Amino acid sequence: MSKDTKHEELEDQVLDLGKADTQSNANISTEDFDWESYESGLNEEDRKEKAQLEKMYDETLDSLDENAVFKGKVVRLTDKEAIVDINFKSEGVISLNEFRYNPNLTVGDEVEVMVDTREDKNGQLVLSHRKARTLNAWDAVNKAHDTQEIVNGYIKARTKGGMIVDVFGIEAFLPGSQIDVKPIRDYEQYVGKTMEFKVVKINPEFKNVVVSHKALIEADIEEQKKEIVAQLEKGQVLEGEVKNITSYGVFVDLGGVDGLIHITDLSWSRINHPSEILEDGQKINVVILDFDEDKTRIQLGIKQLEKHPWEALDSNLQVGDKVKGKVVVLADYGAFVEVAPGVEGLIHVSEMSWSTHLRSAQDFVKVGDEVEAVILTLDRDERKMSLGIKQLTPDPWTDITTKYPVGSEHKGKVRNFTNFGVFVELEEGVDGLIYISDLSWTKKIKHPSEFTNVDDVLDVVVLELDVDARRLSLGHKQLTENPWDKYESKYAVGTRHTGTAVDVFDKGATIQFEDADVEAFAPSRTLEKEDGSRVKKGDALEFVVIEFNKEFRRVVVSHTATFREEEEKQAKKAMESQTIETSTLGDIDELAELKKKMEEGGN
């Protein structure tokens, strides 16, 4: 017996009991009248039976679970609703809006439904086909996620970050990154398409489903990759497609396997960026240069498919020949010049100018310059070539003895300093050194920067010339007379001069005379005045020279000797001793000359 039949029988039994109970109460007195039976229409026994029947009826109704899916048959269609029989006490109604996906719905079709409302305000059972579809869809989606089966989905619309896909009647999210293995530029091209997907993520709490088409492609690629990798060999030539271009190289898709062409393996000629010769999506042939043990890192090359440029280099080219080329790389130490496609030569900075002052290559050329140079070395086996620019002009040292003989005077530019002197450039490629001792006759110079500056022009005289060593020794002070020649007689020992104490210290004092170049030293013991006091800074007094050395430009004086006889005598004695020594030497020279004449006369 069906549930509906059972419900109808229970209702009939309840009504029959009510009628019988009303007839039996007609002969009962007013005092004994059973008002409850009268109002209910049932006697006590029938009421008990009715209560039991009602309880059974309610329990039967409870079995119509609102969360369960029932199969029903369409028994009638109206303009707005479908009447569906689910074998309940009454038929249910479903809005035709829920069948928009199925415009061909007809009477007799079997559909799945869920109870939406047991009784509306009209006592009508309201069903939902959409809820049943959704519940079944969630079961199907969960199953597809667990088993990783491939499902079909209809791409409904574009949304932020991806697409909306209808899967089993559920709106799932397809992220833009999961549409394809390649970056997608035009999302609209996918709207309205039915594609295969994998369910990759489900969030039951928020009823979210995420699907991926890329996962299917990657699975296919993985299979292809295994087949390709198994067949890889060094030297093998394959066709690929440019997948990604970076500053350091190009990634190429070999049909599921990616390989890298380093920028140095793209062309025999130097390039600044791979985009100069390749573009995204371009089909190219590549050669496998190397790969790791797992064949996950594959090194590819393009230039290796062509003959090496050095092999095509003119066989008649030799050292000493002039070549023209373009500067392709610049470094501090030199410039690389492409003299033929893929053939480069290095011009070292020392070969750019005859000057011995090495500068940066950027001071002479820049990238892109067309230059002419002379081949200095050529090694075809090692594929190396060195070039020179300065060799295009005569070597300035060729006739150096004619242009700069010893004793000749010139002007030169100060190029740089050292602790021991100054380098002066007389012309491009010809430098000379002025030692610090040859800068001034009178000034005591600790460092050349105290005397001159870089780029200053100095008058110089050539002191020495070494052609083989390409070395010039110059002088500056030699352009003027040595003032110490006249100071030798003016400040002879014993002479008196008026000077000023410009500095007084523990060991003595510095005395300045009328000649600005002459500073004398007065020992501490010679600074006592006649009144017993000592010489102070700023005192202008008379001094006696007690020592003079021309070579070391040294003058020693004494103030005390001006008033003490003994000191005066010692000064005179020193002067006489010097005079006698000079005279004695002169006598010896005269005797030698006399002896020579006598010997010649005797002969």
Coordinates of C-alpha atoms in Angstrom, one line a residue:
M1 CA 0.0 0.0 0.0
S2 CA 1.3 3.4 -1.0
K3 CA 1.8 6.3 1.5
D4 CA -1.0 8.4 -0.2
T5 CA -3.5 5.5 -0.1
K6 CA -2.8 5.0 3.6
H7 CA -3.3 8.8 4.3
E8 CA -6.7 8.7 2.5
E9 CA -7.9 5.7 4.5
L10 CA -6.9 7.3 7.8
E11 CA -8.9 10.5 6.9
D12 CA -12.1 8.4 6.0
Q13 CA -11.8 6.5 9.3
V14 CA -11.6 9.7 11.3
L15 CA -14.7 11.1 9.6
D16 CA -16.8 7.9 10.0
L17 CA -16.0 7.9 13.7
G18 CA -17.2 11.4 14.1
K19 CA -20.6 10.6 12.5
A20 CA -21.2 7.5 14.6
D21 CA -20.5 9.3 17.8
T22 CA -23.0 12.1 17.1
Q23 CA -25.9 9.6 16.6
S24 CA -25.2 7.7 19.8
N25 CA -25.4 10.8 21.9
A26 CA -29.0 11.7 21.0
N27 CA -30.6 9.6 23.9
I28 CA -28.3 10.9 26.7
S29 CA -29.8 13.3 29.4
T30 CA -28.6 16.9 29.8
E31 CA -26.8 16.2 33.1
D32 CA -25.0 13.2 31.7
F33 CA -24.4 14.8 28.4
D34 CA -20.7 14.5 27.2
W35 CA -20.0 17.9 25.9
E36 CA -16.5 16.9 24.8
S37 CA -17.9 14.2 22.7
Y38 CA -20.6 16.6 21.3
E39 CA -18.0 19.2 20.4
S40 CA -15.6 16.7 18.9
G41 CA -18.3 14.5 17.5
L42 CA -16.6 11.5 18.9
N43 CA -17.1 9.4 22.1
E44 CA -14.3 8.7 24.4
E45 CA -13.3 5.5 22.8
D46 CA -13.5 7.0 19.3
R47 CA -11.5 10.0 20.4
K48 CA -8.7 7.7 21.6
E49 CA -8.8 5.9 18.3
K50 CA -8.9 9.3 16.4
A51 CA -5.8 10.5 18.4
Q52 CA -4.0 7.3 17.5
L53 CA -4.9 7.8 13.8
E54 CA -3.9 11.5 13.9
K55 CA -0.6 10.5 15.4
M56 CA 0.0 7.9 12.7
Y57 CA -1.0 10.6 10.0
D58 CA 1.5 13.1 11.4
E59 CA 4.2 10.6 11.5
T60 CA 3.5 9.7 7.9
L61 CA 3.7 13.4 6.9
D62 CA 7.1 13.7 8.7
S63 CA 8.5 11.1 6.3
L64 CA 8.2 13.7 3.5
D65 CA 11.8 15.0 4.1
E66 CA 12.4 18.5 2.8
N67 CA 16.1 17.7 2.3
A68 CA 15.4 14.6 0.2
V69 CA 15.2 14.5 -3.6
F70 CA 12.0 12.9 -5.1
K71 CA 11.2 11.8 -8.6
G72 CA 8.0 13.3 -9.9
K73 CA 6.0 13.3 -13.1
V74 CA 4.7 16.3 -14.9
V75 CA 0.9 15.9 -15.1
R76 CA -0.1 19.3 -16.3
L77 CA 1.4 22.6 -17.6
T78 CA 0.0 26.0 -17.1
D79 CA 1.2 29.4 -18.3
K80 CA 3.3 29.9 -15.2
E81 CA 3.6 26.5 -13.5
A82 CA 4.2 22.8 -13.9
I83 CA 2.0 20.5 -11.9
V84 CA 4.0 17.5 -10.7
D85 CA 2.8 14.3 -9.0
I86 CA 5.2 12.8 -6.4
N87 CA 2.7 10.3 -5.1
F88 CA 1.8 12.5 -2.1
K89 CA -1.7 13.3 -0.8
S90 CA -1.7 16.2 -3.2
E91 CA 0.2 17.3 -6.3
G92 CA 2.9 19.9 -6.1
V93 CA 3.6 23.0 -8.2
I94 CA 6.9 24.3 -9.7
S95 CA 7.4 27.7 -11.4
L96 CA 8.3 27.3 -15.0
N97 CA 11.2 29.7 -14.5
E98 CA 13.1 26.7 -13.0
F99 CA 12.8 24.9 -16.4
R100 CA 14.3 27.7 -18.5
Y101 CA 17.2 25.5 -19.3
N102 CA 14.7 23.0 -20.7
P103 CA 12.3 24.8 -23.0
N104 CA 11.0 21.4 -24.3
L105 CA 9.4 20.3 -21.0
T106 CA 6.2 18.3 -21.7
V107 CA 3.5 16.5 -19.8
G108 CA 4.7 13.0 -18.8
D109 CA 8.4 14.1 -18.3
E110 CA 10.0 12.8 -15.2
V111 CA 11.8 15.4 -13.1
E112 CA 13.7 15.5 -9.8
V113 CA 12.3 17.8 -7.1
M114 CA 12.6 18.8 -3.5
V115 CA 9.9 20.0 -1.1
D116 CA 10.0 23.8 -0.9
T117 CA 6.8 24.4 1.2
R118 CA 4.5 21.6 2.4
E119 CA 1.5 23.9 2.4
D120 CA 1.3 27.5 1.2
K121 CA -1.5 29.9 2.2
N122 CA -3.7 28.0 -0.2
G123 CA -2.8 24.6 1.3
Q124 CA -0.8 23.7 -1.8
L125 CA 2.4 21.6 -1.8
V126 CA 5.2 23.7 -3.4
L127 CA 8.1 21.9 -5.0
S128 CA 11.5 23.0 -6.3
H129 CA 13.2 21.6 -9.3
R130 CA 16.1 24.0 -9.0
K131 CA 17.0 22.9 -5.4
A132 CA 17.0 19.3 -6.6
R133 CA 19.3 20.1 -9.5
T134 CA 21.6 22.1 -7.2
L135 CA 21.8 19.3 -4.6
N136 CA 22.5 16.7 -7.2
A137 CA 25.0 19.1 -8.8
W138 CA 26.9 19.4 -5.5
D139 CA 27.1 15.6 -5.2
A140 CA 28.4 15.5 -8.8
V141 CA 30.9 18.2 -8.2
N142 CA 32.2 16.6 -5.0
K143 CA 32.5 13.3 -6.8
A144 CA 34.4 14.9 -9.7
H145 CA 36.8 16.6 -7.2
D146 CA 37.4 13.3 -5.4
T147 CA 37.9 11.2 -8.5
Q148 CA 39.6 13.9 -10.5
E149 CA 37.4 13.1 -13.5
I150 CA 37.1 15.6 -16.3
V151 CA 33.8 17.6 -16.5
N152 CA 32.2 19.8 -19.1
G153 CA 31.4 23.4 -18.3
Y154 CA 29.8 26.3 -20.1
I155 CA 31.6 29.6 -19.8
K156 CA 28.8 32.1 -19.0
A157 CA 30.6 35.4 -18.4
R158 CA 33.7 37.3 -17.6
T159 CA 34.3 38.4 -14.0
K160 CA 37.1 40.0 -12.1
G161 CA 40.2 37.8 -12.2
G162 CA 38.7 35.2 -14.5
M163 CA 35.5 33.6 -15.8
I164 CA 32.1 32.2 -14.5
V165 CA 31.6 28.6 -15.6
D166 CA 28.3 26.5 -15.3
V167 CA 29.2 23.0 -14.1
F168 CA 26.3 20.7 -13.3
G169 CA 24.1 23.8 -12.9
I170 CA 26.5 25.3 -10.3
E171 CA 28.4 28.6 -11.0
A172 CA 32.1 27.8 -10.6
F173 CA 35.0 30.2 -10.8
L174 CA 37.7 29.8 -13.5
P175 CA 40.8 32.0 -12.6
G176 CA 42.5 33.7 -15.5
S177 CA 45.7 31.9 -14.7
Q178 CA 44.0 28.5 -15.0
I179 CA 42.6 29.0 -18.5
D180 CA 45.7 28.1 -20.4
V181 CA 49.5 27.6 -19.9
K182 CA 50.1 30.7 -21.9
P183 CA 49.2 34.2 -20.7
I184 CA 45.7 35.2 -21.8
R185 CA 45.3 38.7 -23.4
D186 CA 41.6 38.4 -24.6
Y187 CA 39.2 36.8 -22.1
E188 CA 36.1 37.6 -24.1
Q189 CA 37.0 35.0 -26.7
Y190 CA 36.1 32.2 -24.3
V191 CA 32.7 33.5 -23.3
G192 CA 29.9 31.2 -24.7
K193 CA 32.3 28.2 -25.1
T194 CA 31.9 24.8 -23.6
M195 CA 35.2 23.4 -22.4
E196 CA 36.6 20.5 -20.4
F197 CA 37.7 21.2 -16.8
K198 CA 39.0 19.7 -13.6
V199 CA 37.5 20.6 -10.2
V200 CA 40.5 21.8 -8.3
K201 CA 39.0 23.3 -5.2
I202 CA 35.7 23.2 -3.2
N203 CA 34.8 25.4 -0.2
P204 CA 31.6 23.8 1.3
E205 CA 31.1 26.6 3.8
F206 CA 30.8 29.3 1.2
K207 CA 29.6 27.0 -1.6
N208 CA 32.5 28.0 -3.8
V209 CA 33.9 25.8 -6.6
V210 CA 37.1 26.5 -8.5
V211 CA 37.8 24.7 -11.8
S212 CA 40.9 24.6 -14.1
H213 CA 41.4 24.0 -17.8
K214 CA 45.1 24.6 -17.5
A215 CA 45.4 21.4 -15.3
L216 CA 44.3 19.3 -18.3
I217 CA 46.8 20.9 -20.6
E218 CA 49.6 20.5 -18.1
A219 CA 48.7 16.8 -17.7
D220 CA 49.0 16.4 -21.5
I221 CA 52.2 18.4 -21.6
E222 CA 53.7 16.2 -18.9
E223 CA 53.1 13.1 -21.0
Q224 CA 54.6 14.8 -24.0
K225 CA 57.5 16.0 -21.9
K226 CA 58.3 12.5 -20.8
E227 CA 58.4 11.3 -24.4
I228 CA 60.5 14.2 -25.6
V229 CA 63.0 14.1 -22.7
A230 CA 63.6 10.4 -23.2
Q231 CA 64.7 11.1 -26.8
L232 CA 67.0 14.1 -26.1
E233 CA 70.6 14.0 -27.3
K234 CA 73.4 16.6 -27.5
G235 CA 73.7 18.0 -30.9
Q236 CA 70.1 17.2 -31.8
V237 CA 68.3 19.8 -33.8
L238 CA 64.6 20.5 -32.9
E239 CA 61.9 22.9 -33.8
G240 CA 60.5 25.1 -31.0
E241 CA 58.5 28.2 -30.3
V242 CA 59.7 31.3 -28.5
K243 CA 57.9 31.3 -25.2
N244 CA 59.5 34.0 -23.1
I245 CA 62.2 36.6 -23.8
T246 CA 64.4 37.9 -20.9
S247 CA 67.4 40.1 -20.7
Y248 CA 69.7 37.1 -20.3
G249 CA 68.2 34.8 -22.8
V250 CA 65.2 33.2 -24.5
F251 CA 63.0 30.3 -23.3
V252 CA 61.8 28.0 -26.1
D253 CA 58.9 25.5 -25.9
L254 CA 60.0 22.2 -27.5
G255 CA 56.5 20.8 -27.3
G256 CA 56.0 20.5 -23.6
V257 CA 59.6 20.9 -22.6
D258 CA 61.3 24.3 -22.1
G259 CA 64.9 25.0 -23.0
L260 CA 67.0 28.1 -22.5
I261 CA 69.0 29.9 -25.2
H262 CA 71.5 32.1 -23.4
I263 CA 72.1 35.5 -25.0
T264 CA 75.7 34.5 -25.9
D265 CA 74.3 31.5 -27.9
L266 CA 71.9 33.5 -30.0
S267 CA 74.3 35.1 -32.4
W268 CA 78.0 35.1 -33.2
S269 CA 77.8 38.9 -33.1
R270 CA 77.3 40.7 -29.8
I271 CA 73.8 41.8 -29.1
N272 CA 72.4 43.9 -26.2
H273 CA 69.0 42.2 -25.8
P274 CA 67.6 39.0 -27.3
S275 CA 64.6 40.9 -28.6
E276 CA 66.9 42.3 -31.3
I277 CA 66.7 39.0 -33.2
L278 CA 63.7 37.1 -31.8
E279 CA 60.1 37.7 -30.9
D280 CA 57.4 36.0 -28.9
G281 CA 55.7 33.1 -30.6
Q282 CA 58.4 32.8 -33.3
K283 CA 59.1 29.3 -34.7
I284 CA 62.8 28.6 -34.7
N285 CA 65.3 25.7 -35.1
V286 CA 67.6 25.1 -32.1
V287 CA 70.4 22.7 -31.3
I288 CA 70.7 21.0 -27.9
L289 CA 74.0 22.0 -26.4
D290 CA 73.7 20.4 -23.0
F291 CA 71.3 19.2 -20.3
D292 CA 71.4 18.0 -16.7
E293 CA 71.1 14.3 -15.6
D294 CA 67.3 14.7 -15.1
K295 CA 67.0 16.6 -18.4
T296 CA 65.0 19.3 -16.6
R297 CA 67.5 22.0 -17.6
I298 CA 68.1 22.1 -21.3
Q299 CA 70.7 24.4 -22.8
L300 CA 70.0 25.4 -26.4
G301 CA 71.7 27.4 -29.1
I302 CA 71.0 29.0 -32.4
K303 CA 74.3 30.4 -33.6
Q304 CA 75.8 26.9 -33.5
L305 CA 73.6 26.1 -36.6
E306 CA 75.7 28.5 -38.6
K307 CA 79.4 28.4 -39.7
H308 CA 81.7 30.2 -37.2
P309 CA 82.5 33.7 -38.6
W310 CA 86.3 33.2 -38.0
E311 CA 86.2 30.4 -40.5
A312 CA 84.9 32.9 -43.1
L313 CA 87.5 35.6 -42.2
D314 CA 89.7 36.8 -45.1
S315 CA 92.6 34.4 -45.3
N316 CA 94.9 37.2 -46.6
L317 CA 94.4 39.3 -43.5
Q318 CA 97.6 39.6 -41.5
V319 CA 99.4 41.6 -38.8
G320 CA 100.1 45.2 -39.8
D321 CA 97.0 45.5 -42.0
K322 CA 94.5 48.2 -41.5
V323 CA 90.9 47.3 -40.7
K324 CA 87.7 49.2 -40.1
G325 CA 85.0 48.2 -37.6
K326 CA 82.3 49.2 -35.1
V327 CA 82.8 49.5 -31.4
V328 CA 80.4 47.0 -29.8
V329 CA 81.6 46.8 -26.2
L330 CA 83.4 49.3 -24.1
A331 CA 85.3 48.7 -20.8
D332 CA 87.8 50.7 -18.8
Y333 CA 90.7 48.6 -20.1
G334 CA 89.7 48.9 -23.8
A335 CA 87.2 48.5 -26.6
F336 CA 86.0 45.5 -28.6
V337 CA 85.6 46.3 -32.3
E338 CA 83.6 44.1 -34.7
V339 CA 85.7 44.0 -37.9
A340 CA 83.5 41.4 -39.6
P341 CA 80.2 39.8 -38.5
G342 CA 81.0 37.8 -35.4
V343 CA 84.7 38.6 -35.5
E344 CA 86.0 41.1 -32.8
G345 CA 89.3 42.5 -31.9
L346 CA 90.4 44.3 -28.7
I347 CA 92.0 47.7 -28.7
H348 CA 93.6 48.0 -25.3
V349 CA 93.6 51.5 -23.8
S350 CA 97.4 51.5 -24.0
E351 CA 97.1 51.2 -27.8
M352 CA 94.8 54.1 -28.2
S353 CA 97.3 56.9 -27.7
W354 CA 101.1 57.3 -27.6
S355 CA 100.6 59.1 -24.3
T356 CA 102.0 57.2 -21.3
H357 CA 99.2 58.6 -19.2
L358 CA 96.8 55.7 -19.3
R359 CA 93.2 56.9 -19.3
S360 CA 89.8 55.1 -19.7
A361 CA 88.8 53.8 -23.1
Q362 CA 85.7 56.0 -22.8
D363 CA 88.0 59.0 -23.3
F364 CA 88.8 57.9 -26.8
V365 CA 85.7 56.1 -28.3
K366 CA 82.1 55.1 -27.5
V367 CA 79.8 52.3 -28.5
G368 CA 78.7 52.5 -32.1
D369 CA 81.7 54.5 -33.3
E370 CA 83.2 53.4 -36.6
V371 CA 87.0 53.2 -36.1
E372 CA 90.0 52.4 -38.2
A373 CA 92.8 50.3 -36.5
V374 CA 95.9 48.3 -37.2
I375 CA 96.1 44.6 -36.6
L376 CA 98.8 44.0 -33.9
T377 CA 98.3 40.3 -33.3
L378 CA 96.1 37.7 -35.0
D379 CA 95.6 34.1 -33.8
R380 CA 93.1 32.2 -36.0
D381 CA 93.3 29.0 -33.9
E382 CA 92.5 30.8 -30.6
R383 CA 90.2 33.2 -32.5
K384 CA 91.8 36.3 -31.0
M385 CA 92.8 39.6 -32.5
S386 CA 94.4 42.7 -30.9
L387 CA 94.2 46.1 -32.6
G388 CA 95.8 49.5 -32.2
I389 CA 94.7 53.1 -33.1
K390 CA 97.9 55.0 -32.1
Q391 CA 99.8 53.1 -34.8
L392 CA 98.0 55.1 -37.4
T393 CA 100.0 58.1 -36.4
P394 CA 103.9 58.4 -36.3
D395 CA 105.6 57.6 -33.0
P396 CA 106.6 60.9 -31.5
W397 CA 109.8 59.3 -30.1
T398 CA 111.1 58.6 -33.6
D399 CA 112.9 62.0 -33.9
I400 CA 112.9 62.8 -30.2
T401 CA 116.6 63.8 -30.2
T402 CA 116.0 66.4 -32.9
K403 CA 112.9 67.9 -31.2
Y404 CA 114.1 67.8 -27.6
P405 CA 117.9 67.8 -27.3
V406 CA 119.5 68.2 -23.9
G407 CA 119.5 71.8 -22.9
S408 CA 116.6 72.8 -25.1
E409 CA 113.8 74.8 -23.4
H410 CA 110.1 74.1 -23.8
K411 CA 106.7 74.6 -22.3
G412 CA 104.7 71.6 -21.0
K413 CA 101.4 70.8 -19.2
V414 CA 101.4 69.3 -15.7
R415 CA 99.7 65.9 -16.0
N416 CA 100.1 64.4 -12.5
F417 CA 102.1 64.3 -9.4
T418 CA 104.1 61.7 -7.5
N419 CA 105.8 62.1 -4.1
F420 CA 109.1 62.6 -5.8
G421 CA 108.2 64.9 -8.7
V422 CA 106.0 66.2 -11.5
F423 CA 105.1 64.6 -14.9
V424 CA 104.9 67.2 -17.6
E425 CA 103.6 66.4 -21.1
L426 CA 105.5 68.2 -23.9
E427 CA 103.2 66.8 -26.6
E428 CA 100.9 63.8 -27.1
G429 CA 103.0 60.7 -26.2
V430 CA 106.1 62.7 -24.9
D431 CA 106.3 63.1 -21.1
G432 CA 109.1 64.2 -18.9
L433 CA 109.7 64.1 -15.2
I434 CA 110.8 67.1 -13.0
Y435 CA 112.2 65.8 -9.8
I436 CA 111.1 67.7 -6.7
S437 CA 114.6 69.0 -6.2
D438 CA 114.6 70.6 -9.6
L439 CA 111.6 72.7 -9.1
S440 CA 113.2 75.6 -7.1
W441 CA 116.6 76.8 -6.0
T442 CA 115.3 78.3 -2.8
K443 CA 112.0 76.9 -1.7
K444 CA 111.9 73.8 0.5
I445 CA 109.1 71.7 -1.1
K446 CA 107.7 68.6 0.6
H447 CA 105.2 67.8 -2.2
P448 CA 105.0 69.0 -5.8
S449 CA 101.4 70.2 -5.2
E450 CA 102.9 73.0 -3.0
F451 CA 104.6 74.4 -6.1
T452 CA 102.2 73.8 -9.0
N453 CA 98.8 72.4 -10.0
V454 CA 97.6 69.8 -12.5
D455 CA 97.0 71.3 -16.0
D456 CA 99.4 74.2 -15.2
V457 CA 101.8 75.2 -18.0
L458 CA 105.5 75.2 -16.8
D459 CA 108.7 76.3 -18.5
V460 CA 111.1 73.4 -18.6
V461 CA 114.6 72.6 -19.8
V462 CA 115.7 69.1 -21.0
L463 CA 118.3 67.8 -18.5
E464 CA 118.7 64.2 -19.7
L465 CA 117.3 62.1 -22.6
D466 CA 117.2 58.2 -22.7
V467 CA 115.8 57.2 -26.2
D468 CA 115.8 53.5 -25.5
A469 CA 114.0 53.8 -22.2
R470 CA 111.7 56.6 -23.6
R471 CA 112.6 58.7 -20.6
L472 CA 113.0 62.5 -20.4
S473 CA 114.4 64.3 -17.3
L474 CA 113.4 67.9 -17.1
G475 CA 114.2 70.8 -14.9
H476 CA 112.4 74.0 -14.0
K477 CA 114.8 75.8 -11.6
Q478 CA 117.6 75.5 -14.1
L479 CA 116.0 78.2 -16.3
T480 CA 117.2 80.8 -13.7
E481 CA 120.6 81.4 -12.1
N482 CA 121.3 79.8 -8.8
P483 CA 121.0 82.8 -6.3
W484 CA 123.2 80.9 -3.9
D485 CA 126.2 81.6 -6.1
K486 CA 126.0 85.2 -5.1
Y487 CA 124.9 84.4 -1.5
E488 CA 128.2 82.4 -1.1
S489 CA 130.2 85.6 -1.0
K490 CA 127.6 87.9 0.5
Y491 CA 127.0 85.6 3.5
A492 CA 130.5 84.4 3.9
V493 CA 131.6 83.3 7.4
G494 CA 132.3 86.3 9.6
T495 CA 130.2 88.8 7.7
R496 CA 127.6 90.8 9.6
H497 CA 124.0 91.3 8.6
T498 CA 120.8 92.7 10.1
G499 CA 118.0 90.2 10.4
T500 CA 114.7 89.6 12.2
A501 CA 113.8 86.7 14.4
V502 CA 110.7 85.3 12.7
D503 CA 110.4 82.3 15.0
V504 CA 112.0 81.4 18.3
F505 CA 111.9 77.8 19.7
D506 CA 113.8 75.7 22.2
K507 CA 116.8 74.8 20.0
G508 CA 117.2 78.3 18.5
A509 CA 115.6 80.8 16.2
T510 CA 114.8 81.3 12.5
I511 CA 116.4 84.6 11.2
Q512 CA 115.1 86.3 8.1
F513 CA 117.5 88.6 6.2
E514 CA 116.9 91.2 3.5
D515 CA 117.0 88.5 0.8
A516 CA 113.7 86.7 1.1
D517 CA 115.2 83.4 -0.1
V518 CA 117.7 83.3 2.8
E519 CA 116.6 82.1 6.2
A520 CA 119.4 81.5 8.7
F521 CA 119.4 79.4 11.8
A522 CA 120.7 80.8 15.2
P523 CA 121.5 78.1 17.8
S524 CA 120.0 78.7 21.2
R525 CA 123.4 79.5 22.8
T526 CA 123.9 82.4 20.3
L527 CA 120.7 84.2 21.2
E528 CA 121.9 85.9 24.4
K529 CA 121.9 89.7 24.2
E530 CA 124.5 92.0 25.7
D531 CA 122.2 93.0 28.6
G532 CA 121.8 89.3 29.4
S533 CA 118.3 88.9 28.0
R534 CA 117.5 86.6 25.1
V535 CA 116.4 87.3 21.6
K536 CA 112.6 87.3 21.2
K537 CA 110.4 86.8 18.2
G538 CA 110.2 90.0 16.1
D539 CA 113.5 91.4 17.3
A540 CA 115.6 93.0 14.6
L541 CA 119.2 92.6 15.5
E542 CA 122.7 92.3 14.0
F543 CA 124.0 88.7 13.4
V544 CA 127.4 87.3 12.5
V545 CA 127.6 84.4 10.0
I546 CA 129.3 81.4 11.7
E547 CA 128.6 78.8 9.0
F548 CA 127.6 78.8 5.3
N549 CA 126.8 75.6 3.1
K550 CA 125.9 76.3 -0.5
E551 CA 125.0 72.8 -1.4
F552 CA 122.5 72.4 1.4
R553 CA 121.5 76.0 1.4
R554 CA 122.4 76.3 5.1
V555 CA 123.3 79.5 6.9
V556 CA 124.1 79.6 10.7
V557 CA 124.4 82.9 12.5
S558 CA 125.0 84.2 16.0
H559 CA 123.9 87.4 17.8
T560 CA 126.2 86.9 20.8
A561 CA 129.3 87.0 18.5
T562 CA 128.5 90.7 17.8
F563 CA 129.6 91.8 21.3
R564 CA 131.8 89.0 22.6
E565 CA 135.3 89.1 21.5
E566 CA 135.9 85.4 21.8
E567 CA 132.9 84.6 19.6
E568 CA 134.2 87.2 17.1
K569 CA 137.6 85.6 17.1
Q570 CA 136.1 82.1 16.5
A571 CA 134.1 83.5 13.6
K572 CA 137.2 85.2 12.1
K573 CA 139.3 82.0 12.7
A574 CA 136.7 80.0 10.9
M575 CA 136.7 82.4 8.0
E576 CA 140.6 82.4 7.8
S577 CA 140.7 78.7 7.9
Q578 CA 138.3 78.5 4.9
T579 CA 140.5 81.1 3.1
I580 CA 143.8 79.2 3.8
E581 CA 142.2 76.0 2.6
T582 CA 141.2 77.6 -0.7
S583 CA 144.7 79.2 -1.1
T584 CA 146.5 75.9 -0.4
L585 CA 144.4 74.1 -3.0
G586 CA 145.2 76.9 -5.4
D587 CA 148.9 76.6 -4.7
I588 CA 148.8 72.9 -5.3
D589 CA 147.2 73.4 -8.7
E590 CA 149.9 76.0 -9.6
L591 CA 152.7 73.6 -8.6
A592 CA 151.2 70.8 -10.6
E593 CA 151.0 73.1 -13.7
L594 CA 154.6 74.2 -13.2
K595 CA 155.8 70.6 -12.9
K596 CA 154.0 69.7 -16.1
K597 CA 155.7 72.5 -18.0
M598 CA 159.1 71.5 -16.7
E599 CA 158.6 67.9 -17.7
E600 CA 157.5 69.0 -21.2
G601 CA 160.7 71.3 -21.5
G602 CA 162.9 68.5 -20.4
N603 CA 161.6 66.3 -23.1

